[in-house]
Amino acid sequence: MFSRFLPFWLFLLLYKFGGSLHYSLLAPLGEPLLPLWAVGALMGGGSLVQLFLDVPVGNILDRLGYLRFLRITTLIFLVAGVVLFAFPLTPWMYVVTVILSTFGWLFYSPGVSAYILSHAPKHHAGAFISLRDTFGSFGVVAGTAILTFMLTQTTSVMGATIAGLMFVAWIALLASPRDHVSVHAEQKLPTHHWYIRRHPIGNMLRALRTLNPASTMLLILSFAAATFYGIIWFVAPLTIAHELESSALGIGLGVFDFSIVVMGYILGNIADRGNRRSLVFFGLLLFATAGIALGFSFNWLFLLFGFLATTGDEMASISLWSWLHALDRDHAHDGLVAGVITLFEDLGWAVGPFLAGILYTAIGPTWSRVSGGALIFVAWIGYQLLIHRHHPI
C-alpha cells in the first residue's frame, strides 16, 4: 500500500527541499534591500493572504481534485525560482518572488493533507500521515543542509536550484496515484455536491464540531507551532548569514525536521496503538519545555533542544491527525477540514515572521526564540482546558 505512493513521497521531498530553501533565503536576501520589519511583514503577509484563501481552497480541492492543484501550485513555485535566476535582485523582484511563493504554498498543505486523508488506510492512518511528515522533512533537512553554501552563491544559482527541484517534483506528481472518485460522489447523495457549494461555512463549523476535540486542538497547535517555527526560520538564517563560519547553527536549523525523519514513522505507529490523549499531553509538554530552553541555547545544545522540541510537536500532531481520522467516518469534507487547519497554520506563519522582524531588533535573537516557545506552553494549557470540557473527570 505504502509503496504505491512512492512518487508522491518523492514529490513531498523535492517540493519541501525547494520550498524550504526559498523560504530560508528570504530574510537574508531581503535584509540588504529593505528594513527588517518590512522583510518580516512581507514574509508574514504572504501567509496572511493564504489565510483568507484557505477555506475557499479547501472547497475547490474537494470539487476539482487534489493532484490537479498540486501540479498547478508546483509550477507557480517553479516560476518563483525562475525570477531569482533570470532577473537582478531588486526590491521589486524580491516582492515578486515572495508573491509567487505565496501562491506556490497556497494549495500545498491542504492539498497534501486532503490527498493523504482520502487515501489513508483506516487502521494505519497514523503511519500514513507520518510518512507525509517524514518525506517532507527529508526535503527540509536537505534544504537547510545546503543553506550555508547557498548564501555564498549568486541569486541566479539560488533560483536555478529552486526551479530545478520544483520541475522534478512536478514530474513525480504525474506518476502519483490518481485521486479517488470524488468523495462526494461516494456518498451517493445527488444533492450533496450542491449542498457543499451552497453552505461552505455551515459545513465547516459542523465538520469541526463533529471532529472535536481533535479538530479544535489541531487548530490551536497549528497556529502555535507555525508561529514558533516562523520566528526560528526568520532569526536563524539571519544569524547564519552574519556568521557563515557557524556550521553548527546551519545544522541546527535542519535538526527540527531531522527529528521527524528519525522519529516520525515510529511516532505514527505509536499513535495508532497508544492513548492519543496522553500522547498529545506529553508531546505538547515536551515541545513547550524544549522550545523555551532552545531560546537560551547555542551550538550543540541548540541541536539537542531543537530535536526534542520537534519530537514533541510531531508526537502531538500525528496523534491529533490520527484522532481526527478516527472521528471522521464519511470523509465528505477532507479538503475543507484540511483547509481550515491550514488557515490557522498560515496565521501562525503570518504572525511569526512579522513578530520576529520586530523582536529581533528590539530584544535580540535569544528572547525572540524564547517568545515562540512560551506560546507552545500556552497551547499546552489550552489543551488541558479543552480536554476537561469534552472529557470531564
CSV table of C-alpha atoms in Angstrom, one decimal:
chain,number,residue,atom,x,y,z
A,1,MET,CA,0.0,0.0,0.0
A,2,PHE,CA,2.7,2.5,1.1
A,3,SER,CA,5.0,1.6,-1.9
A,4,ARG,CA,2.3,2.6,-4.4
A,5,PHE,CA,2.7,6.2,-3.3
A,6,LEU,CA,6.5,6.3,-3.7
A,7,PRO,CA,6.2,9.0,-6.5
A,8,PHE,CA,4.1,11.1,-4.1
A,9,TRP,CA,6.6,10.7,-1.3
A,10,LEU,CA,9.3,11.8,-3.7
A,11,PHE,CA,7.2,14.8,-4.6
A,12,LEU,CA,6.9,15.8,-1.0
A,13,LEU,CA,10.7,15.5,-0.5
A,14,LEU,CA,11.5,17.6,-3.6
A,15,TYR,CA,8.8,20.2,-3.1
A,16,LYS,CA,9.8,20.8,0.6
A,17,PHE,CA,13.5,20.8,-0.5
A,18,GLY,CA,13.0,23.7,-2.9
A,19,GLY,CA,10.3,25.5,-0.9
A,20,SER,CA,12.1,25.5,2.4
A,21,LEU,CA,15.3,26.6,0.7
A,22,HIS,CA,13.5,29.5,-0.9
A,23,TYR,CA,11.8,30.5,2.4
A,24,SER,CA,15.1,30.2,4.3
A,25,LEU,CA,16.8,32.6,1.8
A,26,LEU,CA,14.1,35.3,2.1
A,27,ALA,CA,15.3,37.0,5.2
A,28,PRO,CA,19.0,37.2,4.2
A,29,LEU,CA,18.1,38.3,0.7
A,30,GLY,CA,15.7,40.9,1.9
A,31,GLU,CA,17.9,42.4,4.6
A,32,PRO,CA,20.1,44.5,2.2
A,33,LEU,CA,17.1,45.7,0.3
A,34,LEU,CA,14.5,46.6,3.0
A,35,PRO,CA,14.2,47.3,6.7
A,36,LEU,CA,13.9,44.1,8.7
A,37,TRP,CA,10.4,44.9,9.9
A,38,ALA,CA,9.4,45.2,6.2
A,39,VAL,CA,11.0,41.9,5.3
A,40,GLY,CA,9.1,40.3,8.2
A,41,ALA,CA,5.9,42.0,7.1
A,42,LEU,CA,6.3,40.7,3.5
A,43,MET,CA,7.0,37.2,4.6
A,44,GLY,CA,4.2,37.2,7.1
A,45,GLY,CA,1.9,39.0,4.6
A,46,GLY,CA,2.2,36.1,2.2
A,47,SER,CA,0.8,33.7,4.9
A,48,LEU,CA,-1.9,36.3,5.7
A,49,VAL,CA,-3.0,36.2,2.0
A,50,GLN,CA,-3.1,32.4,2.2
A,51,LEU,CA,-5.1,32.6,5.5
A,52,PHE,CA,-8.0,34.4,3.7
A,53,LEU,CA,-8.0,31.9,0.9
A,54,ASP,CA,-7.5,28.6,2.8
A,55,VAL,CA,-11.2,27.8,3.2
A,56,PRO,CA,-12.2,28.5,-0.4
A,57,VAL,CA,-9.1,26.5,-1.4
A,58,GLY,CA,-10.5,23.5,0.6
A,59,ASN,CA,-13.8,23.7,-1.2
A,60,ILE,CA,-12.0,24.0,-4.6
A,61,LEU,CA,-9.9,20.9,-3.8
A,62,ASP,CA,-12.9,18.8,-2.8
A,63,ARG,CA,-14.7,19.7,-6.0
A,64,LEU,CA,-11.9,19.7,-8.6
A,65,GLY,CA,-9.3,17.3,-7.3
A,66,TYR,CA,-6.2,17.4,-5.1
A,67,LEU,CA,-3.5,16.3,-7.6
A,68,ARG,CA,-4.6,18.8,-10.2
A,69,PHE,CA,-4.0,21.8,-8.0
A,70,LEU,CA,-0.8,20.3,-6.5
A,71,ARG,CA,0.6,20.3,-10.1
A,72,ILE,CA,-0.5,23.9,-10.6
A,73,THR,CA,1.0,25.1,-7.3
A,74,THR,CA,4.3,23.4,-8.1
A,75,LEU,CA,4.5,25.2,-11.4
A,76,ILE,CA,3.9,28.5,-9.7
A,77,PHE,CA,6.7,27.9,-7.3
A,78,LEU,CA,8.9,26.9,-10.2
A,79,VAL,CA,8.3,30.4,-11.6
A,80,ALA,CA,9.3,31.9,-8.3
A,81,GLY,CA,12.7,30.2,-8.7
A,82,VAL,CA,13.0,31.4,-12.3
A,83,VAL,CA,12.5,35.0,-11.2
A,84,LEU,CA,15.6,34.8,-9.0
A,85,PHE,CA,17.5,33.1,-11.8
A,86,ALA,CA,16.6,35.4,-14.6
A,87,PHE,CA,16.4,38.9,-13.1
A,88,PRO,CA,18.7,41.1,-11.0
A,89,LEU,CA,17.6,41.2,-7.3
A,90,THR,CA,15.9,44.5,-6.7
A,91,PRO,CA,13.2,45.3,-4.1
A,92,TRP,CA,10.5,44.8,-6.8
A,93,MET,CA,11.9,41.4,-7.9
A,94,TYR,CA,12.1,40.4,-4.2
A,95,VAL,CA,8.4,41.2,-3.8
A,96,VAL,CA,7.6,39.3,-7.0
A,97,THR,CA,9.3,36.1,-5.8
A,98,VAL,CA,7.6,36.4,-2.4
A,99,ILE,CA,4.2,36.8,-4.1
A,100,LEU,CA,4.8,33.8,-6.4
A,101,SER,CA,5.9,31.6,-3.4
A,102,THR,CA,2.8,32.7,-1.5
A,103,PHE,CA,0.6,31.2,-4.2
A,104,GLY,CA,3.0,28.3,-4.6
A,105,TRP,CA,2.4,27.3,-1.0
A,106,LEU,CA,-1.4,28.0,-1.2
A,107,PHE,CA,-2.6,24.6,-2.4
A,108,TYR,CA,0.3,22.6,-1.0
A,109,SER,CA,-0.7,22.0,2.7
A,110,PRO,CA,-4.4,21.5,2.3
A,111,GLY,CA,-3.9,19.6,-1.0
A,112,VAL,CA,-1.4,17.2,0.5
A,113,SER,CA,-3.4,16.7,3.8
A,114,ALA,CA,-6.7,16.1,1.9
A,115,TYR,CA,-5.0,13.7,-0.5
A,116,ILE,CA,-3.5,11.7,2.4
A,117,LEU,CA,-6.7,11.7,4.4
A,118,SER,CA,-8.7,10.3,1.4
A,119,HIS,CA,-6.2,7.5,0.8
A,120,ALA,CA,-5.0,6.6,4.3
A,121,PRO,CA,-5.9,3.0,5.4
A,122,LYS,CA,-8.4,3.0,8.3
A,123,HIS,CA,-6.2,1.2,10.8
A,124,HIS,CA,-2.8,2.7,9.7
A,125,ALA,CA,-3.7,6.4,9.4
A,126,GLY,CA,-1.0,7.5,11.9
A,127,ALA,CA,1.7,5.6,10.0
A,128,PHE,CA,0.4,7.0,6.6
A,129,ILE,CA,0.3,10.6,7.9
A,130,SER,CA,3.8,10.2,9.5
A,131,LEU,CA,5.2,9.3,6.0
A,132,ARG,CA,3.8,12.6,4.8
A,133,ASP,CA,5.8,14.4,7.5
A,134,THR,CA,8.9,12.2,7.2
A,135,PHE,CA,9.4,12.7,3.5
A,136,GLY,CA,8.5,16.4,3.6
A,137,SER,CA,11.1,16.7,6.5
A,138,PHE,CA,13.7,14.9,4.4
A,139,GLY,CA,13.3,17.8,2.0
A,140,VAL,CA,13.6,20.5,4.6
A,141,VAL,CA,16.7,18.8,6.0
A,142,ALA,CA,18.2,18.8,2.6
A,143,GLY,CA,17.3,22.5,2.1
A,144,THR,CA,18.9,23.6,5.3
A,145,ALA,CA,21.9,21.4,4.8
A,146,ILE,CA,22.9,23.5,1.7
A,147,LEU,CA,21.7,26.8,3.1
A,148,THR,CA,25.1,28.0,4.3
A,149,PHE,CA,26.6,27.1,0.8
A,150,MET,CA,23.7,28.8,-1.0
A,151,LEU,CA,24.3,32.0,1.0
A,152,THR,CA,27.7,32.3,-0.7
A,153,GLN,CA,26.2,31.9,-4.2
A,154,THR,CA,24.6,34.3,-6.6
A,155,THR,CA,20.9,34.7,-6.8
A,156,SER,CA,21.0,33.1,-10.2
A,157,VAL,CA,22.4,29.9,-8.7
A,158,MET,CA,19.8,30.0,-5.9
A,159,GLY,CA,16.9,30.4,-8.4
A,160,ALA,CA,18.1,27.7,-10.8
A,161,THR,CA,18.4,25.3,-7.9
A,162,ILE,CA,14.9,26.0,-6.7
A,163,ALA,CA,13.3,25.9,-10.2
A,164,GLY,CA,15.1,22.6,-11.0
A,165,LEU,CA,13.8,20.9,-7.8
A,166,MET,CA,10.3,22.1,-8.5
A,167,PHE,CA,10.4,20.8,-12.0
A,168,VAL,CA,11.4,17.3,-10.9
A,169,ALA,CA,8.7,17.4,-8.2
A,170,TRP,CA,6.1,18.2,-10.9
A,171,ILE,CA,7.3,15.2,-12.9
A,172,ALA,CA,6.9,13.0,-9.7
A,173,LEU,CA,3.3,14.2,-9.3
A,174,LEU,CA,2.5,12.9,-12.8
A,175,ALA,CA,3.4,9.4,-11.7
A,176,SER,CA,1.4,9.6,-8.4
A,177,PRO,CA,-1.7,7.5,-7.8
A,178,ARG,CA,-4.8,9.3,-9.0
A,179,ASP,CA,-7.4,10.9,-6.7
A,180,HIS,CA,-10.2,8.6,-5.6
A,181,VAL,CA,-13.5,9.0,-7.4
A,182,SER,CA,-14.9,12.2,-5.8
A,183,VAL,CA,-15.5,11.7,-2.1
A,184,HIS,CA,-18.8,13.5,-2.7
A,185,ALA,CA,-20.0,11.0,-5.3
A,186,GLU,CA,-19.2,8.2,-3.0
A,187,GLN,CA,-21.8,9.4,-0.6
A,188,LYS,CA,-24.4,8.6,-3.2
A,189,LEU,CA,-26.4,11.7,-2.4
A,190,PRO,CA,-27.4,13.6,-5.6
A,191,THR,CA,-27.7,16.9,-3.8
A,192,HIS,CA,-24.6,16.5,-1.8
A,193,HIS,CA,-22.2,18.4,-4.1
A,194,TRP,CA,-24.6,21.3,-4.5
A,195,TYR,CA,-25.0,21.4,-0.7
A,196,ILE,CA,-21.3,21.7,-0.1
A,197,ARG,CA,-21.0,24.6,-2.6
A,198,ARG,CA,-24.1,26.3,-1.2
A,199,HIS,CA,-23.2,26.2,2.5
A,200,PRO,CA,-19.4,26.2,3.0
A,201,ILE,CA,-19.3,28.0,6.3
A,202,GLY,CA,-22.1,25.8,7.8
A,203,ASN,CA,-20.3,22.7,6.6
A,204,MET,CA,-17.0,23.9,8.1
A,205,LEU,CA,-18.5,24.5,11.5
A,206,ARG,CA,-20.5,21.3,11.5
A,207,ALA,CA,-17.5,19.2,10.5
A,208,LEU,CA,-15.2,20.8,13.1
A,209,ARG,CA,-17.8,20.2,15.9
A,210,THR,CA,-18.2,16.6,14.8
A,211,LEU,CA,-14.4,16.1,15.0
A,212,ASN,CA,-13.9,17.7,18.4
A,213,PRO,CA,-11.7,17.8,20.4
A,214,ALA,CA,-9.1,16.7,17.9
A,215,SER,CA,-10.1,19.3,15.3
A,216,THR,CA,-10.0,22.3,17.7
A,217,MET,CA,-6.7,21.2,19.2
A,218,LEU,CA,-5.2,20.8,15.7
A,219,LEU,CA,-6.2,24.5,15.0
A,220,ILE,CA,-4.5,25.6,18.2
A,221,LEU,CA,-1.4,23.5,17.7
A,222,SER,CA,-1.2,24.6,14.0
A,223,PHE,CA,-1.2,28.2,15.0
A,224,ALA,CA,1.2,28.0,17.9
A,225,ALA,CA,3.7,25.7,16.1
A,226,ALA,CA,3.7,27.7,12.9
A,227,THR,CA,4.4,30.9,14.9
A,228,PHE,CA,7.2,29.2,16.8
A,229,TYR,CA,8.8,28.0,13.5
A,230,GLY,CA,8.2,31.3,11.8
A,231,ILE,CA,10.2,33.0,14.4
A,232,ILE,CA,13.0,30.4,14.2
A,233,TRP,CA,13.2,30.5,10.4
A,234,PHE,CA,13.5,34.2,10.4
A,235,VAL,CA,16.1,34.6,13.2
A,236,ALA,CA,18.3,31.6,12.4
A,237,PRO,CA,19.1,32.4,8.7
A,238,LEU,CA,19.9,35.9,9.6
A,239,THR,CA,22.4,34.7,12.2
A,240,ILE,CA,23.9,32.2,9.7
A,241,ALA,CA,24.2,35.0,7.1
A,242,HIS,CA,26.1,37.1,9.6
A,243,GLU,CA,28.3,34.3,10.8
A,244,LEU,CA,28.9,31.9,7.8
A,245,GLU,CA,31.6,30.0,9.8
A,246,SER,CA,28.9,28.9,12.3
A,247,SER,CA,28.2,25.5,10.7
A,248,ALA,CA,26.6,24.2,13.9
A,249,LEU,CA,23.8,26.7,13.6
A,250,GLY,CA,23.3,25.7,10.0
A,251,ILE,CA,22.9,22.1,11.0
A,252,GLY,CA,20.7,23.3,13.9
A,253,LEU,CA,18.1,24.8,11.5
A,254,GLY,CA,17.8,21.3,9.9
A,255,VAL,CA,17.5,19.4,13.2
A,256,PHE,CA,13.8,20.3,13.6
A,257,ASP,CA,12.9,18.2,10.6
A,258,PHE,CA,15.7,15.7,11.1
A,259,SER,CA,13.9,14.6,14.3
A,260,ILE,CA,10.8,13.9,12.1
A,261,VAL,CA,12.9,11.9,9.7
A,262,VAL,CA,14.2,9.8,12.7
A,263,MET,CA,11.0,9.7,14.8
A,264,GLY,CA,8.1,10.3,12.5
A,265,TYR,CA,7.2,6.8,11.4
A,266,ILE,CA,7.8,5.4,14.9
A,267,LEU,CA,5.5,8.0,16.4
A,268,GLY,CA,2.9,7.3,13.7
A,269,ASN,CA,2.8,3.6,14.7
A,270,ILE,CA,2.6,4.6,18.4
A,271,ALA,CA,-0.3,7.0,17.7
A,272,ASP,CA,-2.2,4.1,16.0
A,273,ARG,CA,-1.8,1.9,19.1
A,274,GLY,CA,-1.4,4.2,22.1
A,275,ASN,CA,-3.6,6.5,24.1
A,276,ARG,CA,-3.9,9.6,21.9
A,277,ARG,CA,-4.9,11.9,24.8
A,278,SER,CA,-1.8,11.1,26.7
A,279,LEU,CA,0.4,11.3,23.7
A,280,VAL,CA,-0.9,14.8,22.9
A,281,PHE,CA,-0.4,15.8,26.6
A,282,PHE,CA,3.2,14.7,26.8
A,283,GLY,CA,4.0,15.8,23.3
A,284,LEU,CA,2.9,19.3,23.9
A,285,LEU,CA,4.7,19.4,27.2
A,286,LEU,CA,8.0,18.3,25.6
A,287,PHE,CA,7.5,20.8,22.8
A,288,ALA,CA,6.9,23.7,25.2
A,289,THR,CA,9.8,22.8,27.5
A,290,ALA,CA,12.4,22.2,24.8
A,291,GLY,CA,11.1,25.2,22.8
A,292,ILE,CA,11.7,27.6,25.7
A,293,ALA,CA,15.1,26.0,26.6
A,294,LEU,CA,16.1,26.4,22.9
A,295,GLY,CA,15.9,30.1,23.2
A,296,PHE,CA,18.8,30.1,25.7
A,297,SER,CA,20.9,27.6,23.7
A,298,PHE,CA,23.5,27.8,21.1
A,299,ASN,CA,25.6,25.4,19.1
A,300,TRP,CA,25.2,21.7,20.3
A,301,LEU,CA,22.6,22.5,22.9
A,302,PHE,CA,20.6,24.1,20.2
A,303,LEU,CA,20.7,20.8,18.3
A,304,LEU,CA,19.5,18.8,21.3
A,305,PHE,CA,16.6,21.1,22.2
A,306,GLY,CA,15.7,21.5,18.6
A,307,PHE,CA,15.4,17.7,18.2
A,308,LEU,CA,13.4,17.4,21.4
A,309,ALA,CA,11.1,20.3,20.5
A,310,THR,CA,10.1,18.9,17.1
A,311,THR,CA,9.8,15.3,18.5
A,312,GLY,CA,7.2,16.7,21.0
A,313,ASP,CA,5.5,18.6,18.2
A,314,GLU,CA,5.3,15.5,16.0
A,315,MET,CA,4.1,13.3,18.8
A,316,ALA,CA,1.2,15.7,19.4
A,317,SER,CA,0.5,16.5,15.8
A,318,ILE,CA,0.4,12.9,14.5
A,319,SER,CA,-1.7,11.8,17.4
A,320,LEU,CA,-4.2,14.6,16.7
A,321,TRP,CA,-4.4,13.8,13.0
A,322,SER,CA,-4.8,10.1,13.7
A,323,TRP,CA,-7.6,11.0,16.3
A,324,LEU,CA,-9.2,13.2,13.7
A,325,HIS,CA,-9.1,10.4,11.1
A,326,ALA,CA,-10.8,8.0,13.6
A,327,LEU,CA,-13.6,10.5,14.3
A,328,ASP,CA,-14.1,11.2,10.6
A,329,ARG,CA,-16.4,8.5,9.3
A,330,ASP,CA,-17.6,9.6,5.9
A,331,HIS,CA,-14.6,11.8,4.8
A,332,ALA,CA,-17.0,14.1,3.0
A,333,HIS,CA,-15.1,17.3,3.9
A,334,ASP,CA,-11.4,16.2,3.9
A,335,GLY,CA,-10.4,19.2,1.8
A,336,LEU,CA,-12.5,21.7,3.8
A,337,VAL,CA,-11.2,20.4,7.2
A,338,ALA,CA,-7.6,20.4,5.9
A,339,GLY,CA,-8.2,23.9,4.6
A,340,VAL,CA,-9.4,25.3,7.9
A,341,ILE,CA,-6.5,23.7,9.8
A,342,THR,CA,-4.1,25.1,7.2
A,343,LEU,CA,-5.8,28.5,7.7
A,344,PHE,CA,-4.6,28.5,11.4
A,345,GLU,CA,-1.2,27.3,10.3
A,346,ASP,CA,-0.9,30.2,7.9
A,347,LEU,CA,-2.0,32.6,10.6
A,348,GLY,CA,1.0,31.4,12.6
A,349,TRP,CA,3.3,31.7,9.7
A,350,ALA,CA,2.0,35.3,9.2
A,351,VAL,CA,2.4,36.2,12.9
A,352,GLY,CA,5.8,34.5,13.4
A,353,PRO,CA,8.0,36.4,10.8
A,354,PHE,CA,6.2,39.7,11.5
A,355,LEU,CA,6.8,39.3,15.2
A,356,ALA,CA,10.4,38.2,14.7
A,357,GLY,CA,11.1,41.2,12.4
A,358,ILE,CA,10.2,43.5,15.3
A,359,LEU,CA,11.6,41.4,18.2
A,360,TYR,CA,14.9,40.7,16.5
A,361,THR,CA,15.8,44.4,16.6
A,362,ALA,CA,14.1,45.2,20.0
A,363,ILE,CA,15.2,42.3,22.2
A,364,GLY,CA,17.7,40.2,20.2
A,365,PRO,CA,17.6,36.7,18.8
A,366,THR,CA,17.6,34.9,22.1
A,367,TRP,CA,14.4,36.3,23.6
A,368,SER,CA,12.8,36.2,20.2
A,369,ARG,CA,13.2,32.4,20.2
A,370,VAL,CA,12.0,32.2,23.8
A,371,SER,CA,8.8,34.0,23.0
A,372,GLY,CA,7.9,31.3,20.4
A,373,GLY,CA,8.5,28.5,23.0
A,374,ALA,CA,6.3,30.4,25.5
A,375,LEU,CA,3.4,30.3,23.1
A,376,ILE,CA,3.6,26.5,22.9
A,377,PHE,CA,3.3,26.4,26.7
A,378,VAL,CA,0.1,28.4,26.3
A,379,ALA,CA,-1.2,25.9,23.8
A,380,TRP,CA,-0.5,23.1,26.3
A,381,ILE,CA,-2.6,24.9,28.9
A,382,GLY,CA,-5.3,25.3,26.3
A,383,TYR,CA,-5.3,21.5,25.7
A,384,GLN,CA,-5.9,20.8,29.4
A,385,LEU,CA,-9.0,23.1,29.3
A,386,LEU,CA,-10.3,21.6,26.1
A,387,ILE,CA,-10.0,18.0,27.3
A,388,HIS,CA,-11.6,18.9,30.6
A,389,ARG,CA,-14.6,20.4,28.7
A,390,HIS,CA,-15.1,17.4,26.4
A,391,HIS,CA,-14.0,14.6,28.8
A,392,PRO,CA,-14.6,15.9,32.3
A,393,ILE,CA,-13.3,13.7,35.1
